[in-house]
């Protein structure tokens, strides 16, 4: 099993550009989430999903959209990139809300 | 004040030393997680606990619910244990998310 797969691993964007960070898991996990990790700060939840067709906002949702059309995939869309969105993004999945999370390897995103 | 505080922020130890990393939190919780982030960036879940103590190999995690405190211990530390260790709590009042500490950078010297 591949676990949680994130693509791309690195990306550089210009301010105002849009892009989608991909996340896929092959463990049939219902719960998926997106976090951002910034220096000196803990991981912060952007959006999460408790199953296909269901998404909700986390702590820092502004500037990001998500959708969950299948159990496997949970893409994160940056609508109009801003330098404040420069960060490392992690996708995670779990069997349920109270289960250990499995993390992808992260996407390092720089916005110029 | 952050809901989850870890100490120390940085820790350097000699190979073989017993290591303790502390996590204090200010909210009622239903579970506490310990995670390990490798130098390459990958994050691995080590423990999830809501009471008592768990052990896996050289790693031991304890939690005291009354004192709102958890510790992660590493026995016979090794340079391969060098990583960032992250504490996260699931608030009993929140259905949806974990709150993370900012991590403890551990370096074990040979």
XYZ file of N, CA and C in Angstrom:
666
model
N 0.838 -1.201 0.000
C 0.000 0.000 0.000
C 0.869 1.246 0.000
N 0.441 2.275 -0.723
C 1.217 3.502 -0.791
C 0.960 4.394 0.406
N -0.171 4.245 1.094
C -0.500 5.117 2.218
C -1.132 6.392 1.712
N -0.569 7.529 2.146
C -1.062 8.839 1.729
C -0.040 9.432 0.768
N -0.487 9.765 -0.437
C 0.395 10.287 -1.473
C 0.036 11.719 -1.795
N 1.009 12.604 -1.666
C 0.820 14.014 -1.991
C 1.651 14.380 -3.212
N 1.051 15.165 -4.088
C 1.798 15.725 -5.217
C 1.354 17.166 -5.455
N 2.267 18.056 -5.882
C 3.698 17.800 -6.042
C 4.417 17.871 -4.702
N 5.701 17.580 -4.679
C 6.503 17.723 -3.459
C 6.978 19.156 -3.282
N 7.216 19.844 -4.374
C 7.672 21.238 -4.340
C 6.920 22.019 -5.413
N 6.638 23.284 -5.128
C 5.998 24.129 -6.132
C 6.316 25.582 -5.824
N 6.598 26.338 -6.871
C 6.777 27.782 -6.745
C 5.705 28.446 -7.606
N 4.994 29.382 -7.009
C 3.936 30.099 -7.715
C 4.178 31.596 -7.643
N 3.552 32.293 -8.554
C 3.533 33.749 -8.474
C 2.226 34.184 -7.805
N 2.289 35.320 -7.150
C 1.093 35.869 -6.518
C -0.040 35.945 -7.536
N -1.217 35.474 -7.119
C -2.385 35.515 -7.977
C -2.649 34.250 -8.764
N -1.643 33.391 -8.887
C -1.858 32.144 -9.596
C -2.698 31.200 -8.741
N -3.337 30.261 -9.418
C -4.096 29.232 -8.713
C -3.434 27.875 -8.949
N -3.666 26.963 -8.016
C -3.164 25.609 -8.224
C -3.890 24.655 -7.288
N -3.730 23.377 -7.588
C -4.338 22.333 -6.773
C -3.256 21.409 -6.244
N -3.268 21.204 -4.935
C -2.413 20.210 -4.303
C -3.213 18.909 -4.217
N -2.596 17.842 -4.696
C -3.307 16.572 -4.730
C -2.989 15.727 -3.501
N -3.988 14.993 -3.041
C -3.809 14.052 -1.943
C -4.655 12.823 -2.220
N -4.042 11.653 -2.138
C -4.759 10.400 -2.346
C -4.327 9.391 -1.290
N -5.293 8.598 -0.817
C -4.976 7.535 0.147
C -5.643 6.235 -0.304
N -4.960 5.134 -0.039
C -5.453 3.833 -0.496
C -5.814 2.921 0.671
N -6.133 3.531 1.825
C -6.435 2.752 3.028
C -7.933 2.732 3.340
N -8.734 3.305 2.443
C -10.182 3.374 2.638
C -10.556 4.143 3.911
N -9.754 5.163 4.216
C -10.023 5.986 5.391
C -11.129 6.990 5.115
N -12.010 7.148 6.093
C -13.098 8.108 5.932
C -12.643 9.545 6.197
N -11.771 9.697 7.180
C -11.373 11.039 7.627
C -10.106 11.485 6.899
N -10.163 12.662 6.253
C -8.991 13.246 5.624
C -8.904 14.713 5.996
N -7.691 15.218 6.019
C -7.511 16.599 6.446
C -6.288 17.200 5.771
N -6.294 18.530 5.708
C -5.166 19.298 5.202
C -4.671 20.217 6.310
N -3.341 20.229 6.494
C -2.695 21.099 7.460
C -1.642 21.946 6.757
N -1.330 23.074 7.372
C -0.161 23.821 6.977
C 0.790 23.917 8.169
N 2.082 23.892 7.874
C 3.087 23.963 8.932
C 4.006 25.127 8.638
N 4.047 26.069 9.572
C 4.867 27.259 9.442
C 5.903 27.276 10.553
N 7.073 27.891 10.293
C 8.156 27.886 11.292
C 7.692 28.433 12.642
N 8.028 27.701 13.715
C 7.704 28.149 15.059
C 6.259 27.941 15.468
N 5.460 27.405 14.573
C 4.046 27.185 14.879
C 3.711 25.709 14.721
N 2.704 25.279 15.434
C 2.240 23.915 15.260
C 1.470 23.761 13.963
N 1.225 22.531 13.580
C 0.377 22.269 12.423
C -1.001 22.896 12.646
N -1.524 23.503 11.603
C -2.851 24.116 11.706
C -3.773 23.530 10.649
N -4.986 23.212 11.058
C -5.948 22.559 10.183
C -6.573 23.560 9.229
N -6.555 23.224 7.942
C -7.137 24.105 6.926
C -8.578 23.679 6.632
N -8.736 22.459 6.171
C -10.049 21.872 5.901
C -9.981 20.394 6.226
N -11.126 19.799 6.453
C -11.160 18.374 6.699
C -12.428 17.778 6.105
N -12.445 16.451 6.030
C -13.602 15.741 5.481
C -13.812 14.460 6.278
N -15.072 14.190 6.613
C -15.373 12.966 7.365
C -15.932 11.879 6.458
N -15.947 12.138 5.160
C -16.393 11.132 4.207
C -16.657 11.776 2.866
N -16.828 10.950 1.850
C -17.089 11.466 0.506
C -18.317 12.368 0.510
N -18.159 13.536 -0.097
C -19.251 14.487 -0.201
C -19.400 15.420 0.991
N -18.566 15.229 2.024
C -18.689 16.028 3.249
C -17.354 16.705 3.547
N -17.365 18.037 3.586
C -16.162 18.778 3.964
C -16.536 19.867 4.961
N -15.549 20.330 5.691
C -15.793 21.396 6.660
C -14.511 22.181 6.866
N -14.677 23.399 7.396
C -13.535 24.279 7.593
C -12.806 23.938 8.881
N -11.490 24.165 8.821
C -10.685 24.046 10.017
C -10.373 25.411 10.596
N -9.173 25.527 11.126
C -8.752 26.744 11.829
C -8.407 27.886 10.876
N -7.821 27.563 9.713
C -7.315 28.592 8.794
C -7.789 28.313 7.370
N -9.080 28.404 7.084
C -9.598 27.995 5.779
C -9.532 29.050 4.673
N -9.323 30.325 5.048
C -9.442 31.389 4.051
C -8.394 31.256 2.948
N -8.871 31.356 1.702
C -7.987 31.280 0.549
C -7.838 29.883 -0.015
N -8.514 28.917 0.614
C -8.410 27.516 0.183
C -9.803 26.922 -0.016
N -9.906 26.046 -1.011
C -11.123 25.261 -1.216
C -10.770 23.780 -1.263
N -11.722 22.952 -0.870
C -11.543 21.509 -0.974
C -12.819 20.877 -1.514
N -12.679 19.656 -1.976
C -13.818 18.836 -2.359
C -13.468 17.389 -2.063
N -14.485 16.567 -1.898
C -14.248 15.129 -1.614
C -15.280 14.333 -2.410
N -14.972 14.120 -3.680
C -15.903 13.402 -4.542
C -15.740 11.888 -4.407
N -14.587 11.434 -3.951
C -14.359 10.007 -3.715
C -13.731 9.821 -2.343
N -13.773 8.616 -1.819
C -13.125 8.337 -0.537
C -11.620 8.523 -0.636
N -11.039 8.223 -1.814
C -9.592 8.202 -1.952
C -8.951 9.585 -2.058
N -9.628 10.543 -2.676
C -8.980 11.790 -3.063
C -9.520 12.992 -2.307
N -8.601 13.891 -1.961
C -8.995 15.102 -1.213
C -8.096 16.245 -1.661
N -8.373 16.853 -2.813
C -7.511 17.922 -3.320
C -7.737 19.244 -2.593
N -6.674 20.015 -2.496
C -6.718 21.349 -1.876
C -6.417 22.383 -2.958
N -7.310 23.340 -3.118
C -7.165 24.348 -4.171
C -6.829 25.701 -3.558
N -5.793 26.313 -4.094
C -5.489 27.705 -3.776
C -6.097 28.549 -4.882
N -6.983 29.436 -4.516
C -7.765 30.161 -5.510
C -6.961 31.282 -6.158
N -6.248 32.056 -5.343
C -5.421 33.162 -5.824
C -4.257 33.278 -4.844
N -3.135 32.659 -5.192
C -2.038 32.496 -4.245
C -1.521 33.840 -3.726
N -1.205 33.850 -2.426
C -0.644 35.028 -1.763
C 0.630 34.614 -1.034
N 1.580 35.539 -0.880
C 2.826 35.183 -0.172
C 2.592 34.586 1.214
N 1.496 34.975 1.877
C 1.196 34.431 3.209
C 0.861 32.946 3.174
N 0.641 32.413 1.988
C 0.348 30.987 1.852
C 1.609 30.164 1.610
N 2.768 30.806 1.614
C 4.030 30.077 1.573
C 4.123 29.230 2.834
N 4.256 27.921 2.651
C 4.209 27.019 3.796
C 4.515 25.607 3.331
N 4.552 24.694 4.285
C 4.594 23.271 3.961
C 3.212 22.700 4.267
N 2.642 22.026 3.303
C 1.282 21.516 3.430
C 1.311 19.999 3.588
N 0.564 19.530 4.576
C 0.465 18.098 4.825
C -0.982 17.651 4.704
N -1.160 16.527 4.032
C -2.444 15.850 3.990
C -2.370 14.657 4.926
N -3.462 14.352 5.602
C -3.494 13.212 6.516
C -4.819 12.486 6.383
N -4.800 11.210 6.714
C -6.043 10.448 6.721
C -6.083 9.572 7.961
N -7.295 9.167 8.334
C -7.486 8.306 9.497
C -8.779 7.512 9.318
N -8.841 6.383 10.018
C -10.068 5.577 9.939
C -11.253 6.336 10.513
N -10.981 7.198 11.492
C -12.049 7.976 12.107
C -11.453 9.145 12.856
N -12.315 9.978 13.426
C -11.854 11.190 14.113
C -10.981 10.866 15.309
N -11.191 9.757 15.946
C -10.432 9.406 17.138
C -9.405 8.317 16.873
N -8.914 8.267 15.664
C -7.913 7.277 15.282
C -6.601 7.959 14.908
N -5.473 7.247 15.018
C -4.195 7.847 14.611
C -4.229 8.285 13.158
N -3.570 9.397 12.886
C -3.555 9.922 11.528
C -2.310 9.454 10.780
N -2.483 9.236 9.491
C -1.390 8.876 8.593
C -1.122 10.085 7.704
N 0.131 10.534 7.689
C 0.473 11.752 6.979
C 1.160 11.453 5.654
N 0.907 12.329 4.671
C 1.698 12.334 3.465
C 3.050 12.972 3.727
N 3.904 12.978 2.708
C 5.264 13.503 2.859
C 5.345 15.014 2.794
N 4.241 15.669 2.464
C 4.235 17.124 2.458
C 4.502 17.716 1.086
N 3.976 18.942 0.913
C 4.243 19.751 -0.282
C 4.812 21.081 0.189
N 6.015 21.383 -0.278
C 6.642 22.666 0.075
C 6.269 23.682 -0.990
N 5.503 24.697 -0.598
C 4.951 25.681 -1.530
C 5.511 27.055 -1.241
N 6.036 27.691 -2.278
C 6.545 29.058 -2.162
C 5.767 29.960 -3.093
N 5.299 31.076 -2.559
C 4.560 32.054 -3.348
C 5.407 33.311 -3.448
N 5.751 33.691 -4.668
C 6.617 34.873 -4.859
C 5.789 36.119 -5.135
N -2.073 32.572 25.318
C -1.392 31.344 25.703
C -1.880 30.219 24.795
N -0.893 29.446 24.223
C -1.274 28.331 23.384
C -1.980 27.270 24.208
N -2.896 26.553 23.541
C -3.599 25.475 24.227
C -2.670 24.311 24.525
N -1.634 24.132 23.709
C -0.697 23.018 23.873
C 0.716 23.583 23.940
N 1.381 23.342 25.046
C 2.740 23.830 25.252
C 3.680 22.655 25.416
N 4.781 22.687 24.669
C 5.782 21.629 24.791
C 7.063 22.199 25.378
N 7.759 21.344 26.122
C 9.080 21.737 26.636
C 9.977 20.512 26.702
N 11.269 20.702 26.453
C 11.855 21.942 25.955
C 11.590 22.116 24.467
N 11.930 23.277 23.942
C 11.794 23.494 22.497
C 12.910 22.780 21.747
N 14.091 22.772 22.350
C 15.248 22.106 21.762
C 15.936 21.271 22.838
N 16.423 20.106 22.438
C 17.067 19.205 23.387
C 18.198 18.482 22.675
N 19.389 18.558 23.264
C 20.535 17.821 22.739
C 20.973 16.816 23.783
N 21.164 15.586 23.376
C 21.532 14.522 24.306
C 22.661 13.690 23.711
N 23.347 12.991 24.588
C 24.366 12.038 24.160
C 23.711 10.667 23.958
N 24.225 9.924 23.011
C 23.701 8.584 22.757
C 23.661 7.779 24.055
N 22.546 7.120 24.276
C 22.384 6.298 25.474
C 21.619 6.977 26.590
N 21.483 8.285 26.530
C 20.790 9.009 27.598
C 19.284 8.730 27.567
N 18.681 8.884 28.743
C 17.227 8.809 28.893
C 16.666 10.203 28.640
N 15.670 10.282 27.774
C 15.151 11.578 27.334
C 13.686 11.708 27.726
N 13.327 12.908 28.167
C 11.930 13.204 28.481
C 11.513 14.487 27.776
N 10.398 14.431 27.095
C 9.783 15.596 26.449
C 8.407 15.766 27.076
N 8.089 17.001 27.428
C 6.858 17.278 28.149
C 5.840 18.020 27.298
N 4.576 17.768 27.611
C 3.463 18.417 26.914
C 2.406 18.776 27.942
N 2.051 20.060 28.006
C 0.976 20.519 28.876
C -0.123 21.143 28.039
N -1.345 20.946 28.441
C -2.465 21.474 27.681
C -3.476 22.092 28.630
N -4.317 22.966 28.090
C -5.175 23.776 28.956
C -6.656 23.459 28.799
N -7.008 22.518 27.940
C -8.418 22.209 27.693
C -8.711 20.771 28.073
N -9.990 20.467 28.246
C -10.360 19.075 28.438
C -10.178 18.320 27.136
N -9.641 17.122 27.222
C -9.345 16.395 26.001
C -9.969 15.012 26.019
N -10.147 14.474 24.826
C -10.571 13.087 24.702
C -9.409 12.188 24.299
N -8.353 12.773 23.739
C -7.187 11.981 23.357
C -5.984 12.889 23.159
N -4.806 12.318 23.343
C -3.553 13.039 23.110
C -2.691 12.188 22.183
N -2.073 12.853 21.222
C -1.232 12.173 20.250
C 0.213 12.628 20.400
N 1.128 11.712 20.198
C 2.538 12.036 20.016
C 2.931 11.645 18.596
N 3.587 12.588 17.920
C 4.006 12.395 16.539
C 5.504 12.632 16.436
N 6.107 12.034 15.418
C 7.530 12.230 15.152
C 7.686 12.753 13.726
N 8.424 13.861 13.596
C 8.680 14.407 12.265
C 10.155 14.248 11.957
N 10.449 13.480 10.926
C 11.824 13.180 10.562
C 12.481 14.380 9.905
N 13.821 14.408 9.897
C 14.528 15.524 9.245
C 14.090 15.745 7.805
N 13.674 14.725 7.108
C 13.196 14.886 5.737
C 11.802 15.455 5.642
N 11.114 15.600 6.789
C 9.808 16.240 6.815
C 8.638 15.320 7.064
N 8.799 13.995 6.853
C 7.683 13.085 7.027
C 7.230 13.006 8.476
N 5.928 12.833 8.694
C 5.347 12.801 10.034
C 4.753 11.415 10.274
N 5.086 10.855 11.442
C 4.614 9.524 11.806
C 3.916 9.600 13.153
N 2.774 8.946 13.270
C 2.076 8.879 14.538
C 2.746 7.839 15.423
N 3.124 8.253 16.649
C 3.780 7.337 17.583
C 2.779 6.715 18.554
N 1.995 7.565 19.195
C 1.048 7.109 20.198
C -0.222 7.940 20.134
N -1.324 7.296 20.503
C -2.552 8.002 20.820
C -3.006 7.450 22.160
N -3.204 8.320 23.152
C -3.606 7.828 24.457
C -4.577 8.782 25.131
N -5.412 8.207 25.965
C -6.385 8.999 26.718
C -6.237 8.792 28.211
N -5.424 7.826 28.616
C -5.167 7.605 30.036
C -3.947 6.719 30.179
N -3.300 6.794 31.350
C -2.266 5.842 31.699
C -0.993 5.972 30.898
N -0.566 4.864 30.332
C 0.774 4.746 29.782
C 0.749 3.785 28.608
N 1.566 4.108 27.585
C 1.749 3.174 26.470
C 3.234 3.052 26.179
N 3.633 1.871 25.704
C 5.046 1.610 25.423
C 5.174 0.952 24.064
N 6.153 1.416 23.311
C 6.461 0.777 22.028
C 7.969 0.818 21.843
N 8.585 -0.339 22.013
C 10.036 -0.392 21.906
C 10.683 0.451 22.990
N 11.520 1.401 22.574
C 12.206 2.275 23.547
C 11.404 3.529 23.878
N 10.238 3.657 23.335
C 9.406 4.836 23.560
C 8.301 4.528 24.562
N 8.112 5.480 25.486
C 7.052 5.356 26.486
C 6.317 6.680 26.545
N 5.000 6.628 26.499
C 4.189 7.842 26.635
C 3.285 7.687 27.837
N 3.215 8.741 28.640
C 2.338 8.750 29.810
C 1.454 9.978 29.758
N 0.320 9.887 30.429
C -0.574 11.032 30.502
C -1.213 11.084 31.881
N -1.323 12.307 32.405
C -2.021 12.556 33.666
C -3.151 13.513 33.356
N -4.356 12.971 33.273
C -5.503 13.775 32.865
C -5.800 14.885 33.876
N -5.675 14.577 35.158
C -5.987 15.573 36.191
C -5.044 16.767 36.109
N -3.753 16.485 35.832
C -2.768 17.559 35.756
C -2.640 18.135 34.355
N -3.375 17.578 33.384
C -3.316 18.044 31.990
C -1.857 18.038 31.495
N -1.238 16.890 31.605
C 0.175 16.796 31.282
C 0.488 15.411 30.720
N 1.368 15.401 29.725
C 1.838 14.145 29.148
C 3.346 14.222 28.960
N 3.986 13.081 29.035
C 5.419 12.997 28.778
C 5.709 11.898 27.770
N 6.718 12.159 26.961
C 7.250 11.150 26.040
C 8.673 10.850 26.486
N 8.946 9.594 26.775
C 10.274 9.181 27.211
C 10.915 8.318 26.131
N 12.219 8.519 25.963
C 12.997 7.654 25.071
C 14.121 7.052 25.903
N 14.148 5.746 25.987
C 15.223 5.084 26.729
C 16.357 4.721 25.771
N 17.583 4.722 26.289
C 18.760 4.346 25.493
C 18.747 5.057 24.143
N 18.735 6.383 24.185
C 18.584 7.165 22.960
C 19.699 6.868 21.954
N 19.350 7.064 20.685
C 20.245 6.759 19.570
C 20.179 7.920 18.586
N 21.264 8.165 17.838
C 21.210 9.266 16.858
C 20.027 9.184 15.896
N 19.549 7.978 15.602
C 18.403 7.880 14.690
C 17.105 8.384 15.323
N 17.130 8.630 16.647
C 15.957 9.227 17.306
C 15.881 10.735 17.068
N 16.918 11.313 16.476
C 16.918 12.754 16.208
C 15.774 13.107 15.275
N 14.914 13.993 15.740
C 13.699 14.349 15.004
C 12.987 15.443 15.786
N 11.896 15.931 15.229
C 11.007 16.819 15.972
C 9.851 15.971 16.506
N 9.583 16.103 17.795
C 8.493 15.366 18.433
C 7.364 16.341 18.729
N 6.176 15.975 18.284
C 5.027 16.875 18.328
C 3.923 16.256 19.170
N 3.387 17.065 20.054
C 2.241 16.677 20.871
C 0.990 17.322 20.279
N -0.104 16.596 20.249
C -1.368 17.147 19.744
C -2.509 16.621 20.596
N -3.510 17.464 20.819
C -4.648 17.039 21.638
C -5.935 17.184 20.855
N -6.844 16.267 21.126
C -8.208 16.394 20.605
C -9.071 16.864 21.749
N -9.559 18.085 21.609
C -10.395 18.665 22.651
C -11.695 17.885 22.770
N -12.134 17.665 23.991
C -13.407 16.974 24.196
C -14.576 17.837 23.756
N -14.334 19.145 23.608
C -15.398 20.036 23.165
C -15.425 20.246 21.668
N -14.478 19.659 20.940
C -14.393 19.871 19.501
C -14.549 18.546 18.782
N -15.470 18.521 17.828
C -15.697 17.271 17.108
C -14.699 17.083 15.990
N -13.908 18.110 15.714
C -13.306 18.074 14.403
C -11.800 18.120 14.323
N -11.111 18.571 15.300
C -9.723 18.803 14.967
C -8.795 18.580 16.143
N -7.525 18.391 15.762
C -6.451 18.334 16.733
C -5.815 19.713 16.867
N -5.337 20.015 18.065
C -4.532 21.211 18.298
C -3.114 20.755 18.583
N -2.174 21.322 17.850
C -0.798 20.843 17.892
C 0.098 21.779 18.689
N 1.048 21.188 19.393
C 2.149 21.961 19.947
C 3.135 22.304 18.844
N 4.078 23.171 19.152
C 5.029 23.621 18.129
C 6.220 22.688 17.986
N 6.277 21.652 18.812
C 7.296 20.629 18.610
C 8.534 20.801 19.466
N 9.237 19.695 19.683
C 10.525 19.668 20.381
C 11.558 19.076 19.435
N 12.578 19.868 19.146
C 13.665 19.398 18.286
C 14.661 18.617 19.132
N 14.772 17.316 18.875
C 15.705 16.455 19.607
C 16.889 16.107 18.718
N 18.074 16.325 19.242
C 19.303 15.907 18.572
C 20.059 14.973 19.501
N 20.338 13.774 19.033
C 21.101 12.807 19.821
C 22.470 12.651 19.156
N 23.489 12.968 19.919
C 24.862 12.939 19.396
C 25.508 11.581 19.654
N 26.297 11.103 18.703
C 26.948 9.783 18.897
C 28.084 9.882 19.909
